[in-house]
JSON list of C-alpha atoms and ligand atoms in Angstrom, two decimals:
[
{"chain": "A", "resi": 79, "resn": "MET", "atom": "CA", "xyz": [0.00, 0.00, 0.00]},
{"chain": "A", "resi": 80, "resn": "LYS", "atom": "CA", "xyz": [1.37, 3.37, -1.00]},
{"chain": "A", "resi": 81, "resn": "LEU", "atom": "CA", "xyz": [1.47, 6.39, 1.30]},
{"chain": "A", "resi": 82, "resn": "PHE", "atom": "CA", "xyz": [2.66, 9.87, 0.47]},
{"chain": "A", "resi": 83, "resn": "ILE", "atom": "CA", "xyz": [4.32, 11.51, 3.44]},
{"chain": "A", "resi": 84, "resn": "GLN", "atom": "CA", "xyz": [5.16, 15.14, 4.07]},
{"chain": "A", "resi": 85, "resn": "PHE", "atom": "CA", "xyz": [6.91, 16.34, 7.21]},
{"chain": "A", "resi": 86, "resn": "ASP", "atom": "CA", "xyz": [6.80, 19.98, 8.31]},
{"chain": "A", "resi": 87, "resn": "LYS", "atom": "CA", "xyz": [10.01, 21.89, 7.60]},
{"chain": "A", "resi": 88, "resn": "PRO", "atom": "CA", "xyz": [11.19, 22.17, 11.27]},
{"chain": "A", "resi": 89, "resn": "LEU", "atom": "CA", "xyz": [11.14, 18.35, 11.45]},
{"chain": "A", "resi": 90, "resn": "ASP", "atom": "CA", "xyz": [13.81, 18.19, 8.71]},
{"chain": "A", "resi": 91, "resn": "TYR", "atom": "CA", "xyz": [16.33, 18.11, 11.54]},
{"chain": "A", "resi": 92, "resn": "PHE", "atom": "CA", "xyz": [15.44, 14.45, 12.16]},
{"chain": "A", "resi": 93, "resn": "LEU", "atom": "CA", "xyz": [15.09, 13.30, 8.54]},
{"chain": "A", "resi": 94, "resn": "THR", "atom": "CA", "xyz": [17.68, 12.07, 6.11]},
{"chain": "A", "resi": 95, "resn": "GLU", "atom": "CA", "xyz": [18.58, 14.66, 3.49]},
{"chain": "A", "resi": 96, "resn": "ALA", "atom": "CA", "xyz": [16.68, 12.86, 0.72]},
{"chain": "A", "resi": 97, "resn": "LYS", "atom": "CA", "xyz": [13.40, 13.40, 2.55]},
{"chain": "A", "resi": 98, "resn": "ASN", "atom": "CA", "xyz": [13.99, 16.97, 3.64]},
{"chain": "A", "resi": 99, "resn": "GLY", "atom": "CA", "xyz": [11.27, 19.46, 2.83]},
{"chain": "A", "resi": 100, "resn": "ARG", "atom": "CA", "xyz": [9.45, 17.42, 0.21]},
{"chain": "A", "resi": 101, "resn": "GLN", "atom": "CA", "xyz": [6.65, 14.93, -0.16]},
{"chain": "A", "resi": 102, "resn": "PHE", "atom": "CA", "xyz": [7.85, 11.37, -0.68]},
{"chain": "A", "resi": 103, "resn": "GLU", "atom": "CA", "xyz": [6.34, 8.01, -1.44]},
{"chain": "A", "resi": 104, "resn": "TYR", "atom": "CA", "xyz": [6.44, 5.17, 1.07]},
{"chain": "A", "resi": 105, "resn": "THR", "atom": "CA", "xyz": [5.30, 1.59, 0.55]},
{"chain": "A", "resi": 106, "resn": "LEU", "atom": "CA", "xyz": [3.75, 0.23, 3.71]},
{"chain": "A", "resi": 107, "resn": "ASN", "atom": "CA", "xyz": [3.97, -3.56, 3.82]},
{"chain": "A", "resi": 108, "resn": "ARG", "atom": "CA", "xyz": [2.90, -4.06, 7.40]},
{"chain": "A", "resi": 109, "resn": "LYS", "atom": "CA", "xyz": [0.17, -3.15, 9.83]},
{"chain": "A", "resi": 110, "resn": "ALA", "atom": "CA", "xyz": [1.63, -0.13, 11.61]},
{"chain": "A", "resi": 111, "resn": "THR", "atom": "CA", "xyz": [0.42, 2.74, 13.72]},
{"chain": "A", "resi": 112, "resn": "VAL", "atom": "CA", "xyz": [1.12, 6.27, 12.56]},
{"chain": "A", "resi": 113, "resn": "LYS", "atom": "CA", "xyz": [3.51, 6.62, 15.55]},
{"chain": "A", "resi": 114, "resn": "ASP", "atom": "CA", "xyz": [5.59, 3.73, 14.22]},
{"chain": "A", "resi": 115, "resn": "ILE", "atom": "CA", "xyz": [5.54, 5.06, 10.67]},
{"chain": "A", "resi": 116, "resn": "ILE", "atom": "CA", "xyz": [6.62, 8.56, 11.74]},
{"chain": "A", "resi": 117, "resn": "GLU", "atom": "CA", "xyz": [9.36, 7.24, 14.01]},
{"chain": "A", "resi": 118, "resn": "CYS", "atom": "CA", "xyz": [10.82, 4.90, 11.38]},
{"chain": "A", "resi": 119, "resn": "PHE", "atom": "CA", "xyz": [11.94, 8.08, 9.60]},
{"chain": "A", "resi": 120, "resn": "GLY", "atom": "CA", "xyz": [13.74, 9.29, 12.74]},
{"chain": "A", "resi": 121, "resn": "VAL", "atom": "CA", "xyz": [11.17, 11.78, 14.05]},
{"chain": "A", "resi": 122, "resn": "PRO", "atom": "CA", "xyz": [10.22, 11.08, 17.70]},
{"chain": "A", "resi": 123, "resn": "HIS", "atom": "CA", "xyz": [6.50, 11.37, 18.44]},
{"chain": "A", "resi": 124, "resn": "THR", "atom": "CA", "xyz": [7.23, 13.98, 21.13]},
{"chain": "A", "resi": 125, "resn": "GLU", "atom": "CA", "xyz": [8.19, 16.51, 18.39]},
{"chain": "A", "resi": 126, "resn": "VAL", "atom": "CA", "xyz": [4.91, 16.12, 16.49]},
{"chain": "A", "resi": 127, "resn": "GLY", "atom": "CA", "xyz": [2.10, 18.66, 16.96]},
{"chain": "A", "resi": 128, "resn": "HIS", "atom": "CA", "xyz": [-0.57, 17.46, 14.50]},
{"chain": "A", "resi": 129, "resn": "ILE", "atom": "CA", "xyz": [-1.04, 14.56, 12.11]},
{"chain": "A", "resi": 130, "resn": "VAL", "atom": "CA", "xyz": [-3.41, 14.75, 9.16]},
{"chain": "A", "resi": 131, "resn": "PHE", "atom": "CA", "xyz": [-4.28, 11.76, 6.97]},
{"chain": "A", "resi": 132, "resn": "ASN", "atom": "CA", "xyz": [-6.27, 12.53, 3.83]},
{"chain": "A", "resi": 133, "resn": "ARG", "atom": "CA", "xyz": [-7.23, 15.89, 5.36]},
{"chain": "A", "resi": 134, "resn": "LYS", "atom": "CA", "xyz": [-8.55, 14.34, 8.58]},
{"chain": "A", "resi": 135, "resn": "GLU", "atom": "CA", "xyz": [-6.83, 14.92, 11.93]},
{"chain": "A", "resi": 136, "resn": "ILE", "atom": "CA", "xyz": [-5.68, 11.63, 13.46]},
{"chain": "A", "resi": 137, "resn": "ASP", "atom": "CA", "xyz": [-3.76, 10.53, 16.56]},
{"chain": "A", "resi": 138, "resn": "PHE", "atom": "CA", "xyz": [-0.66, 8.36, 17.01]},
{"chain": "A", "resi": 139, "resn": "SER", "atom": "CA", "xyz": [-2.65, 5.10, 17.32]},
{"chain": "A", "resi": 140, "resn": "PHE", "atom": "CA", "xyz": [-4.25, 5.43, 13.86]},
{"chain": "A", "resi": 141, "resn": "ILE", "atom": "CA", "xyz": [-3.47, 2.52, 11.52]},
{"chain": "A", "resi": 142, "resn": "PRO", "atom": "CA", "xyz": [-3.68, 3.48, 7.81]},
{"chain": "A", "resi": 143, "resn": "SER", "atom": "CA", "xyz": [-5.73, 0.92, 5.86]},
{"chain": "A", "resi": 144, "resn": "SER", "atom": "CA", "xyz": [-5.96, 2.74, 2.54]},
{"chain": "A", "resi": 145, "resn": "PRO", "atom": "CA", "xyz": [-3.49, 4.74, 0.43]},
{"chain": "A", "resi": 146, "resn": "GLY", "atom": "CA", "xyz": [-3.29, 8.45, 1.09]},
{"chain": "A", "resi": 147, "resn": "LEU", "atom": "CA", "xyz": [-1.37, 11.54, 2.08]},
{"chain": "A", "resi": 148, "resn": "LEU", "atom": "CA", "xyz": [0.08, 11.74, 5.58]},
{"chain": "A", "resi": 149, "resn": "ASN", "atom": "CA", "xyz": [1.01, 15.24, 6.79]},
{"chain": "A", "resi": 150, "resn": "VAL", "atom": "CA", "xyz": [3.15, 15.36, 9.92]},
{"chain": "A", "resi": 151, "resn": "LYS", "atom": "CA", "xyz": [3.26, 18.78, 11.55]},
{"chain": "A", "resi": 152, "resn": "CYS", "atom": "CA", "xyz": [5.66, 20.06, 14.17]},
{"chain": "A", "resi": 153, "resn": "ILE", "atom": "CA", "xyz": [4.79, 21.62, 17.54]},
{"chain": "A", "resi": 154, "resn": "GLU", "atom": "CA", "xyz": [4.55, 25.37, 17.05]},
{"chain": "A", "resi": 155, "resn": "PRO", "atom": "CA", "xyz": [6.18, 27.29, 19.91]},
{"chain": "A", "resi": 156, "resn": "PRO", "atom": "CA", "xyz": [5.20, 28.42, 22.42]},
{"chain": "A", "resi": 157, "resn": "PHE", "atom": "CA", "xyz": [4.10, 24.90, 23.37]},
{"chain": "A", "resi": 158, "resn": "ASN", "atom": "CA", "xyz": [1.65, 25.28, 26.24]},
{"chain": "A", "resi": 159, "resn": "VAL", "atom": "CA", "xyz": [1.85, 21.98, 28.10]},
{"chain": "A", "resi": 160, "resn": "LEU", "atom": "CA", "xyz": [-1.00, 23.08, 30.41]},
{"chain": "A", "resi": 161, "resn": "SER", "atom": "CA", "xyz": [-3.56, 23.07, 27.64]},
{"chain": "A", "resi": 162, "resn": "PRO", "atom": "CA", "xyz": [-5.15, 19.93, 26.06]},
{"chain": "A", "resi": 163, "resn": "THR", "atom": "CA", "xyz": [-4.56, 19.21, 22.38]},
{"chain": "A", "resi": 164, "resn": "PHE", "atom": "CA", "xyz": [-5.81, 16.53, 20.01]},
{"chain": "A", "resi": 165, "resn": "LEU", "atom": "CA", "xyz": [-2.58, 14.50, 20.33]},
{"chain": "A", "resi": 166, "resn": "ARG", "atom": "CA", "xyz": [-2.12, 15.22, 24.03]},
{"chain": "A", "resi": 167, "resn": "PRO", "atom": "CA", "xyz": [-5.60, 15.41, 25.58]},
{"chain": "A", "resi": 168, "resn": "PHE", "atom": "CA", "xyz": [-4.31, 15.17, 29.17]},
{"chain": "A", "resi": 169, "resn": "PRO", "atom": "CA", "xyz": [-2.16, 18.25, 29.80]},
{"chain": "A", "resi": 170, "resn": "LEU", "atom": "CA", "xyz": [0.27, 18.74, 32.66]},
{"chain": "A", "resi": 171, "resn": "LYS", "atom": "CA", "xyz": [-0.81, 20.62, 35.80]},
{"chain": "A", "resi": 172, "resn": "ARG", "atom": "CA", "xyz": [2.42, 22.60, 35.79]},
{"chain": "A", "resi": 173, "resn": "ALA", "atom": "CA", "xyz": [5.67, 22.69, 33.85]},
{"chain": "A", "resi": 174, "resn": "LYS", "atom": "CA", "xyz": [8.18, 20.43, 35.62]},
{"chain": "A", "resi": 175, "resn": "PHE", "atom": "CA", "xyz": [11.26, 18.99, 33.96]},
{"chain": "A", "resi": 176, "resn": "LEU", "atom": "CA", "xyz": [13.66, 16.09, 34.00]},
{"chain": "A", "resi": 177, "resn": "ALA", "atom": "CA", "xyz": [17.04, 16.89, 32.46]},
{"chain": "A", "resi": 178, "resn": "ASP", "atom": "CA", "xyz": [18.78, 13.89, 30.90]},
{"chain": "A", "resi": 179, "resn": "VAL", "atom": "CA", "xyz": [22.48, 13.32, 31.61]},
{"chain": "A", "resi": 180, "resn": "ASN", "atom": "CA", "xyz": [23.46, 15.01, 28.32]},
{"chain": "A", "resi": 181, "resn": "VAL", "atom": "CA", "xyz": [21.83, 18.34, 29.36]},
{"chain": "A", "resi": 182, "resn": "ILE", "atom": "CA", "xyz": [22.59, 18.51, 33.08]},
{"chain": "A", "resi": 183, "resn": "LYS", "atom": "CA", "xyz": [24.04, 22.05, 32.82]},
{"chain": "A", "resi": 184, "resn": "LEU", "atom": "CA", "xyz": [20.80, 23.17, 31.16]},
{"chain": "A", "resi": 185, "resn": "GLY", "atom": "CA", "xyz": [18.94, 21.54, 34.07]},
{"chain": "A", "resi": 186, "resn": "ARG", "atom": "CA", "xyz": [20.97, 23.55, 36.59]},
{"chain": "A", "resi": 187, "resn": "LEU", "atom": "CA", "xyz": [20.36, 26.80, 34.70]},
{"chain": "A", "resi": 188, "resn": "LEU", "atom": "CA", "xyz": [16.62, 26.10, 34.67]},
{"chain": "A", "resi": 189, "resn": "ILE", "atom": "CA", "xyz": [16.69, 25.59, 38.44]},
{"chain": "A", "resi": 190, "resn": "ILE", "atom": "CA", "xyz": [18.49, 28.95, 38.81]},
{"chain": "A", "resi": 191, "resn": "MET", "atom": "CA", "xyz": [15.59, 30.41, 36.77]},
{"chain": "A", "resi": 192, "resn": "GLY", "atom": "CA", "xyz": [13.21, 28.98, 39.36]},
{"chain": "A", "resi": 193, "resn": "PHE", "atom": "CA", "xyz": [11.89, 25.93, 37.48]},
{"chain": "A", "resi": 194, "resn": "ASP", "atom": "CA", "xyz": [11.28, 22.55, 39.08]},
{"chain": "A", "resi": 195, "resn": "VAL", "atom": "CA", "xyz": [13.93, 20.30, 37.49]},
{"chain": "A", "resi": 196, "resn": "SER", "atom": "CA", "xyz": [15.18, 16.91, 38.56]},
{"chain": "A", "resi": 197, "resn": "TYR", "atom": "CA", "xyz": [18.29, 15.38, 37.09]},
{"chain": "A", "resi": 198, "resn": "SER", "atom": "CA", "xyz": [20.62, 12.50, 37.69]},
{"chain": "A", "resi": 199, "resn": "SER", "atom": "CA", "xyz": [23.57, 11.09, 35.84]},
{"chain": "A", "resi": 200, "resn": "SER", "atom": "CA", "xyz": [22.65, 7.52, 36.63]},
{"chain": "A", "resi": 201, "resn": "LEU", "atom": "CA", "xyz": [19.13, 7.03, 35.25]},
{"chain": "A", "resi": 202, "resn": "SER", "atom": "CA", "xyz": [18.48, 4.48, 32.51]},
{"chain": "A", "resi": 203, "resn": "ASP", "atom": "CA", "xyz": [16.22, 5.32, 29.55]},
{"chain": "A", "resi": 204, "resn": "HIS", "atom": "CA", "xyz": [13.62, 3.03, 31.07]},
{"chain": "A", "resi": 205, "resn": "GLU", "atom": "CA", "xyz": [13.75, 4.90, 34.41]},
{"chain": "A", "resi": 206, "resn": "ILE", "atom": "CA", "xyz": [13.53, 8.30, 32.68]},
{"chain": "A", "resi": 207, "resn": "ALA", "atom": "CA", "xyz": [10.41, 7.17, 30.81]},
{"chain": "A", "resi": 208, "resn": "ASP", "atom": "CA", "xyz": [8.87, 5.91, 34.07]},
{"chain": "A", "resi": 209, "resn": "ILE", "atom": "CA", "xyz": [9.59, 9.19, 35.88]},
{"chain": "A", "resi": 210, "resn": "SER", "atom": "CA", "xyz": [8.14, 11.22, 33.02]},
{"chain": "A", "resi": 211, "resn": "GLU", "atom": "CA", "xyz": [4.90, 9.33, 33.55]},
{"chain": "A", "resi": 212, "resn": "THR", "atom": "CA", "xyz": [4.72, 9.02, 37.36]},
{"chain": "A", "resi": 213, "resn": "GLU", "atom": "CA", "xyz": [5.99, 12.52, 38.17]},
{"chain": "A", "resi": 214, "resn": "ALA", "atom": "CA", "xyz": [4.47, 14.19, 35.08]},
{"chain": "A", "resi": 215, "resn": "ARG", "atom": "CA", "xyz": [7.79, 15.72, 34.03]},
{"chain": "A", "resi": 216, "resn": "ILE", "atom": "CA", "xyz": [8.82, 17.11, 30.66]},
{"chain": "A", "resi": 217, "resn": "ILE", "atom": "CA", "xyz": [11.94, 15.32, 29.40]},
{"chain": "A", "resi": 218, "resn": "LEU", "atom": "CA", "xyz": [14.81, 17.46, 28.11]},
{"chain": "A", "resi": 219, "resn": "THR", "atom": "CA", "xyz": [17.43, 15.49, 26.20]},
{"chain": "A", "resi": 220, "resn": "ARG", "atom": "CA", "xyz": [19.77, 15.32, 23.23]},
{"chain": "A", "resi": 221, "resn": "ASP", "atom": "CA", "xyz": [18.98, 11.60, 22.81]},
{"chain": "A", "resi": 222, "resn": "THR", "atom": "CA", "xyz": [16.43, 11.27, 19.98]},
{"chain": "A", "resi": 223, "resn": "GLU", "atom": "CA", "xyz": [15.94, 7.51, 20.48]},
{"chain": "A", "resi": 224, "resn": "LEU", "atom": "CA", "xyz": [14.88, 8.03, 24.12]},
{"chain": "A", "resi": 225, "resn": "LEU", "atom": "CA", "xyz": [11.96, 10.18, 22.92]},
{"chain": "A", "resi": 226, "resn": "LYS", "atom": "CA", "xyz": [10.47, 7.35, 20.85]},
{"chain": "A", "resi": 227, "resn": "ARG", "atom": "CA", "xyz": [9.35, 5.68, 24.10]},
{"chain": "A", "resi": 228, "resn": "LYS", "atom": "CA", "xyz": [5.57, 5.63, 24.34]},
{"chain": "A", "resi": 229, "resn": "LYS", "atom": "CA", "xyz": [5.41, 6.63, 28.02]},
{"chain": "A", "resi": 230, "resn": "ILE", "atom": "CA", "xyz": [7.10, 9.97, 27.27]},
{"chain": "A", "resi": 231, "resn": "ILE", "atom": "CA", "xyz": [4.36, 12.39, 26.23]},
{"chain": "A", "resi": 232, "resn": "PHE", "atom": "CA", "xyz": [5.95, 15.80, 26.83]},
{"chain": "A", "resi": 233, "resn": "ALA", "atom": "CA", "xyz": [9.56, 16.41, 25.87]},
{"chain": "A", "resi": 234, "resn": "LYS", "atom": "CA", "xyz": [12.01, 18.50, 23.91]},
{"chain": "A", "resi": 235, "resn": "ARG", "atom": "CA", "xyz": [14.92, 17.24, 21.85]},
{"chain": "A", "resi": 236, "resn": "ILE", "atom": "CA", "xyz": [17.49, 19.93, 22.71]},
{"chain": "A", "resi": 237, "resn": "LYS", "atom": "CA", "xyz": [19.32, 21.04, 19.58]},
{"chain": "A", "resi": 238, "resn": "ALA", "atom": "CA", "xyz": [21.65, 23.85, 20.73]},
{"chain": "A", "resi": 239, "resn": "ASN", "atom": "CA", "xyz": [25.15, 22.83, 21.81]},
{"chain": "A", "resi": 240, "resn": "TYR", "atom": "CA", "xyz": [25.88, 25.20, 24.67]},
{"chain": "A", "resi": 241, "resn": "PRO", "atom": "CA", "xyz": [23.99, 25.41, 27.99]},
{"chain": "A", "resi": 242, "resn": "TYR", "atom": "CA", "xyz": [22.98, 29.10, 27.75]},
{"chain": "A", "resi": 243, "resn": "GLU", "atom": "CA", "xyz": [21.77, 28.60, 24.15]},
{"chain": "A", "resi": 244, "resn": "GLN", "atom": "CA", "xyz": [19.88, 25.52, 25.32]},
{"chain": "A", "resi": 245, "resn": "LEU", "atom": "CA", "xyz": [18.27, 27.65, 28.04]},
{"chain": "A", "resi": 246, "resn": "VAL", "atom": "CA", "xyz": [17.00, 30.15, 25.44]},
{"chain": "A", "resi": 247, "resn": "GLU", "atom": "CA", "xyz": [15.82, 27.26, 23.25]},
{"chain": "A", "resi": 248, "resn": "THR", "atom": "CA", "xyz": [13.87, 25.70, 26.15]},
{"chain": "A", "resi": 249, "resn": "ILE", "atom": "CA", "xyz": [12.37, 28.95, 27.49]},
{"chain": "A", "resi": 250, "resn": "HIS", "atom": "CA", "xyz": [11.20, 30.07, 24.04]},
{"chain": "A", "resi": 251, "resn": "PHE", "atom": "CA", "xyz": [9.87, 26.64, 23.02]},
{"chain": "A", "resi": 252, "resn": "PHE", "atom": "CA", "xyz": [7.69, 26.25, 26.12]},
{"chain": "A", "resi": 253, "resn": "GLY", "atom": "CA", "xyz": [6.90, 29.99, 26.44]},
{"chain": "A", "resi": 254, "resn": "LEU", "atom": "CA", "xyz": [8.28, 30.16, 29.97]},
{"chain": "A", "resi": 255, "resn": "GLU", "atom": "CA", "xyz": [9.39, 33.81, 29.97]},
{"chain": "A", "resi": 256, "resn": "LYS", "atom": "CA", "xyz": [6.71, 34.95, 32.44]},
{"chain": "A", "resi": 257, "resn": "GLN", "atom": "CA", "xyz": [7.27, 32.07, 34.84]},
{"chain": "A", "resi": 258, "resn": "ILE", "atom": "CA", "xyz": [10.90, 32.88, 35.57]},
{"chain": "A", "resi": 259, "resn": "SER", "atom": "CA", "xyz": [11.56, 33.33, 39.27]},
{"chain": "A", "resi": 260, "resn": "PHE", "atom": "CA", "xyz": [15.28, 33.92, 39.41]},
{"chain": "A", "resi": 261, "resn": "PHE", "atom": "CA", "xyz": [17.22, 32.33, 42.24]},
{"chain": "A", "resi": 262, "resn": "SER", "atom": "CA", "xyz": [14.17, 30.93, 44.04]},
{"chain": "A", "resi": 263, "resn": "ARG", "atom": "CA", "xyz": [15.32, 27.29, 44.20]},
{"chain": "A", "resi": 264, "resn": "CYS", "atom": "CA", "xyz": [18.22, 25.40, 45.70]},
{"chain": "A", "resi": 265, "resn": "THR", "atom": "CA", "xyz": [20.72, 24.52, 42.97]},
{"chain": "A", "resi": 266, "resn": "LYS", "atom": "CA", "xyz": [21.82, 21.48, 44.98]},
{"chain": "A", "resi": 267, "resn": "CYS", "atom": "CA", "xyz": [18.46, 19.76, 45.47]},
{"chain": "A", "resi": 268, "resn": "ASN", "atom": "CA", "xyz": [15.75, 21.74, 43.56]},
{"chain": "A", "resi": 269, "resn": "SER", "atom": "CA", "xyz": [13.75, 22.68, 46.72]},
{"chain": "A", "resi": 270, "resn": "LYS", "atom": "CA", "xyz": [12.21, 26.15, 47.06]},
{"chain": "A", "resi": 271, "resn": "LEU", "atom": "CA", "xyz": [14.43, 28.51, 49.06]},
{"chain": "A", "resi": 272, "resn": "VAL", "atom": "CA", "xyz": [13.14, 30.49, 52.04]},
{"chain": "A", "resi": 273, "resn": "GLY", "atom": "CA", "xyz": [14.46, 33.76, 53.43]},
{"chain": "A", "resi": 274, "resn": "VAL", "atom": "CA", "xyz": [16.52, 33.42, 56.60]},
{"chain": "A", "resi": 275, "resn": "SER", "atom": "CA", "xyz": [17.95, 36.03, 59.00]},
{"chain": "A", "resi": 276, "resn": "LYS", "atom": "CA", "xyz": [21.69, 36.64, 59.02]},
{"chain": "A", "resi": 277, "resn": "GLU", "atom": "CA", "xyz": [21.85, 35.77, 62.73]},
{"chain": "A", "resi": 278, "resn": "LYS", "atom": "CA", "xyz": [20.47, 32.30, 62.11]},
{"chain": "A", "resi": 279, "resn": "VAL", "atom": "CA", "xyz": [23.13, 31.36, 59.57]},
{"chain": "A", "resi": 280, "resn": "ILE", "atom": "CA", "xyz": [26.07, 33.52, 60.63]},
{"chain": "A", "resi": 281, "resn": "HIS", "atom": "CA", "xyz": [27.98, 30.52, 62.02]},
{"chain": "A", "resi": 282, "resn": "LEU", "atom": "CA", "xyz": [27.94, 28.96, 58.52]},
{"chain": "A", "resi": 283, "resn": "LEU", "atom": "CA", "xyz": [29.39, 31.97, 56.68]},
{"chain": "A", "resi": 284, "resn": "GLU", "atom": "CA", "xyz": [32.90, 32.83, 55.55]},
{"chain": "A", "resi": 285, "resn": "PRO", "atom": "CA", "xyz": [34.31, 36.11, 57.01]},
{"chain": "A", "resi": 286, "resn": "LYS", "atom": "CA", "xyz": [33.97, 38.02, 53.69]},
{"chain": "A", "resi": 287, "resn": "THR", "atom": "CA", "xyz": [30.37, 36.88, 53.19]},
{"chain": "A", "resi": 288, "resn": "LYS", "atom": "CA", "xyz": [29.57, 37.96, 56.77]},
{"chain": "A", "resi": 289, "resn": "LYS", "atom": "CA", "xyz": [31.02, 41.39, 56.06]},
{"chain": "A", "resi": 290, "resn": "PHE", "atom": "CA", "xyz": [29.51, 42.18, 52.66]},
{"chain": "A", "resi": 291, "resn": "PHE", "atom": "CA", "xyz": [26.07, 40.52, 52.60]},
{"chain": "A", "resi": 292, "resn": "ASP", "atom": "CA", "xyz": [22.91, 40.89, 54.68]},
{"chain": "A", "resi": 293, "resn": "ILE", "atom": "CA", "xyz": [20.22, 39.02, 52.78]},
{"chain": "A", "resi": 294, "resn": "PHE", "atom": "CA", "xyz": [20.29, 35.23, 52.91]},
{"chain": "A", "resi": 295, "resn": "PHE", "atom": "CA", "xyz": [18.20, 32.29, 51.76]},
{"chain": "A", "resi": 296, "resn": "GLN", "atom": "CA", "xyz": [18.28, 28.74, 53.01]},
{"chain": "A", "resi": 297, "resn": "CYS", "atom": "CA", "xyz": [17.15, 25.45, 51.57]},
{"chain": "A", "resi": 298, "resn": "PRO", "atom": "CA", "xyz": [14.68, 23.75, 53.95]},
{"chain": "A", "resi": 299, "resn": "GLN", "atom": "CA", "xyz": [15.70, 20.37, 52.54]},
{"chain": "A", "resi": 300, "resn": "CYS", "atom": "CA", "xyz": [19.52, 20.34, 52.52]},
{"chain": "A", "resi": 301, "resn": "ASN", "atom": "CA", "xyz": [20.16, 23.47, 54.67]},
{"chain": "A", "resi": 302, "resn": "ASN", "atom": "CA", "xyz": [22.50, 25.07, 52.12]},
{"chain": "A", "resi": 303, "resn": "VAL", "atom": "CA", "xyz": [22.72, 28.84, 52.49]},
{"chain": "A", "resi": 304, "resn": "PHE", "atom": "CA", "xyz": [22.60, 31.19, 49.47]},
{"chain": "A", "resi": 305, "resn": "TRP", "atom": "CA", "xyz": [23.19, 34.90, 49.01]},
{"chain": "A", "resi": 306, "resn": "LYS", "atom": "CA", "xyz": [23.18, 37.22, 46.04]},
{"chain": "A", "resi": 307, "resn": "GLY", "atom": "CA", "xyz": [26.94, 37.49, 45.58]},
{"chain": "A", "resi": 308, "resn": "SER", "atom": "CA", "xyz": [29.15, 37.85, 42.51]},
{"chain": "A", "resi": 309, "resn": "HIS", "atom": "CA", "xyz": [28.09, 34.42, 41.18]},
{"chain": "A", "resi": 310, "resn": "PHE", "atom": "CA", "xyz": [24.47, 35.62, 41.20]},
{"chain": "A", "resi": 311, "resn": "ASP", "atom": "CA", "xyz": [25.36, 38.87, 39.36]},
{"chain": "A", "resi": 312, "resn": "ASN", "atom": "CA", "xyz": [27.45, 37.05, 36.74]},
{"chain": "A", "resi": 313, "resn": "ILE", "atom": "CA", "xyz": [24.68, 34.62, 35.86]},
{"chain": "A", "resi": 314, "resn": "LYS", "atom": "CA", "xyz": [22.13, 37.44, 35.80]},
{"chain": "A", "resi": 315, "resn": "LYS", "atom": "CA", "xyz": [24.30, 39.47, 33.39]},
{"chain": "A", "resi": 316, "resn": "LYS", "atom": "CA", "xyz": [24.89, 36.48, 31.14]},
{"chain": "A", "resi": 317, "resn": "ILE", "atom": "CA", "xyz": [21.17, 35.64, 31.04]},
{"chain": "A", "resi": 318, "resn": "SER", "atom": "CA", "xyz": [20.25, 39.26, 30.21]},
{"chain": "A", "resi": 319, "resn": "SER", "atom": "CA", "xyz": [22.88, 39.29, 27.43]},
{"chain": "A", "resi": 320, "resn": "ILE", "atom": "CA", "xyz": [21.21, 36.33, 25.67]},
{"chain": "A", "resi": 321, "resn": "GLY", "atom": "CA", "xyz": [17.87, 38.12, 25.58]},
{"chain": "A", "resi": 322, "resn": "ILE", "atom": "CA", "xyz": [16.03, 36.71, 28.60]},
{"chain": "A", "resi": 323, "resn": "SER", "atom": "CA", "xyz": [14.75, 39.40, 30.92]},
{"chain": "A", "resi": 324, "resn": "ILE", "atom": "CA", "xyz": [14.73, 38.87, 34.65]},
{"chain": "A", "resi": 325, "resn": "LYS", "atom": "CA", "xyz": [12.58, 41.10, 36.85]},
{"chain": "A", "resi": 326, "resn": "ASN", "atom": "CA", "xyz": [13.61, 40.09, 40.36]},
{"chain": "B", "resi": 160, "resn": "ZN", "atom": "ZN1", "xyz": [18.71, 22.06, 48.84]}
]
């Protein structure tokens, strides 16, 4: 059975050059879902925003039984994960992330921006898929194959090479600009920081920190103490220079 397939231009990234930006013919000799057909060309289902078969919107479980034209459309940013769509009828309650081992620095930057991000360097693909389901987390990764797992519904294949570029890529893709709450989470364990008086933590501070800073935050989980020192200013400057505005 012959299918004609056309992928949206932004999905070219995943396709072989021969299939880039044009409609091509595909002979389907097996009973296959649209998810399987799309992914056999290298495009993970998590990157797909709409699928149209012979002008009718379909979902990933659709099995073509007659010849026709399959249009595979990308997710148009900003991707609002809190809103139901035809392909993803059960949205997330809030945007939480899991950063794969290949984007751990991106994960840390997102925590500095106040987002709930878990990461570990020792999780298997199977465990990542399980966590994405049980904890309702968006997977951030540079591993395309990982994103073909059925349990992973919300994800982003990170394309930029450097952590600050990846941060811009992630914030723009999910439209997170207004949710930034700079320096509100513990960079060690992802818990929300709380304000703490200088007297309470003075015994934990280095002499210079004691002298120059008066406002402190502490992690209720791991007790780490934070203050808005030069590290804070440097990150803030760098983030402003790449076009992300921070109010607080
Ligand atoms: Zn902590």
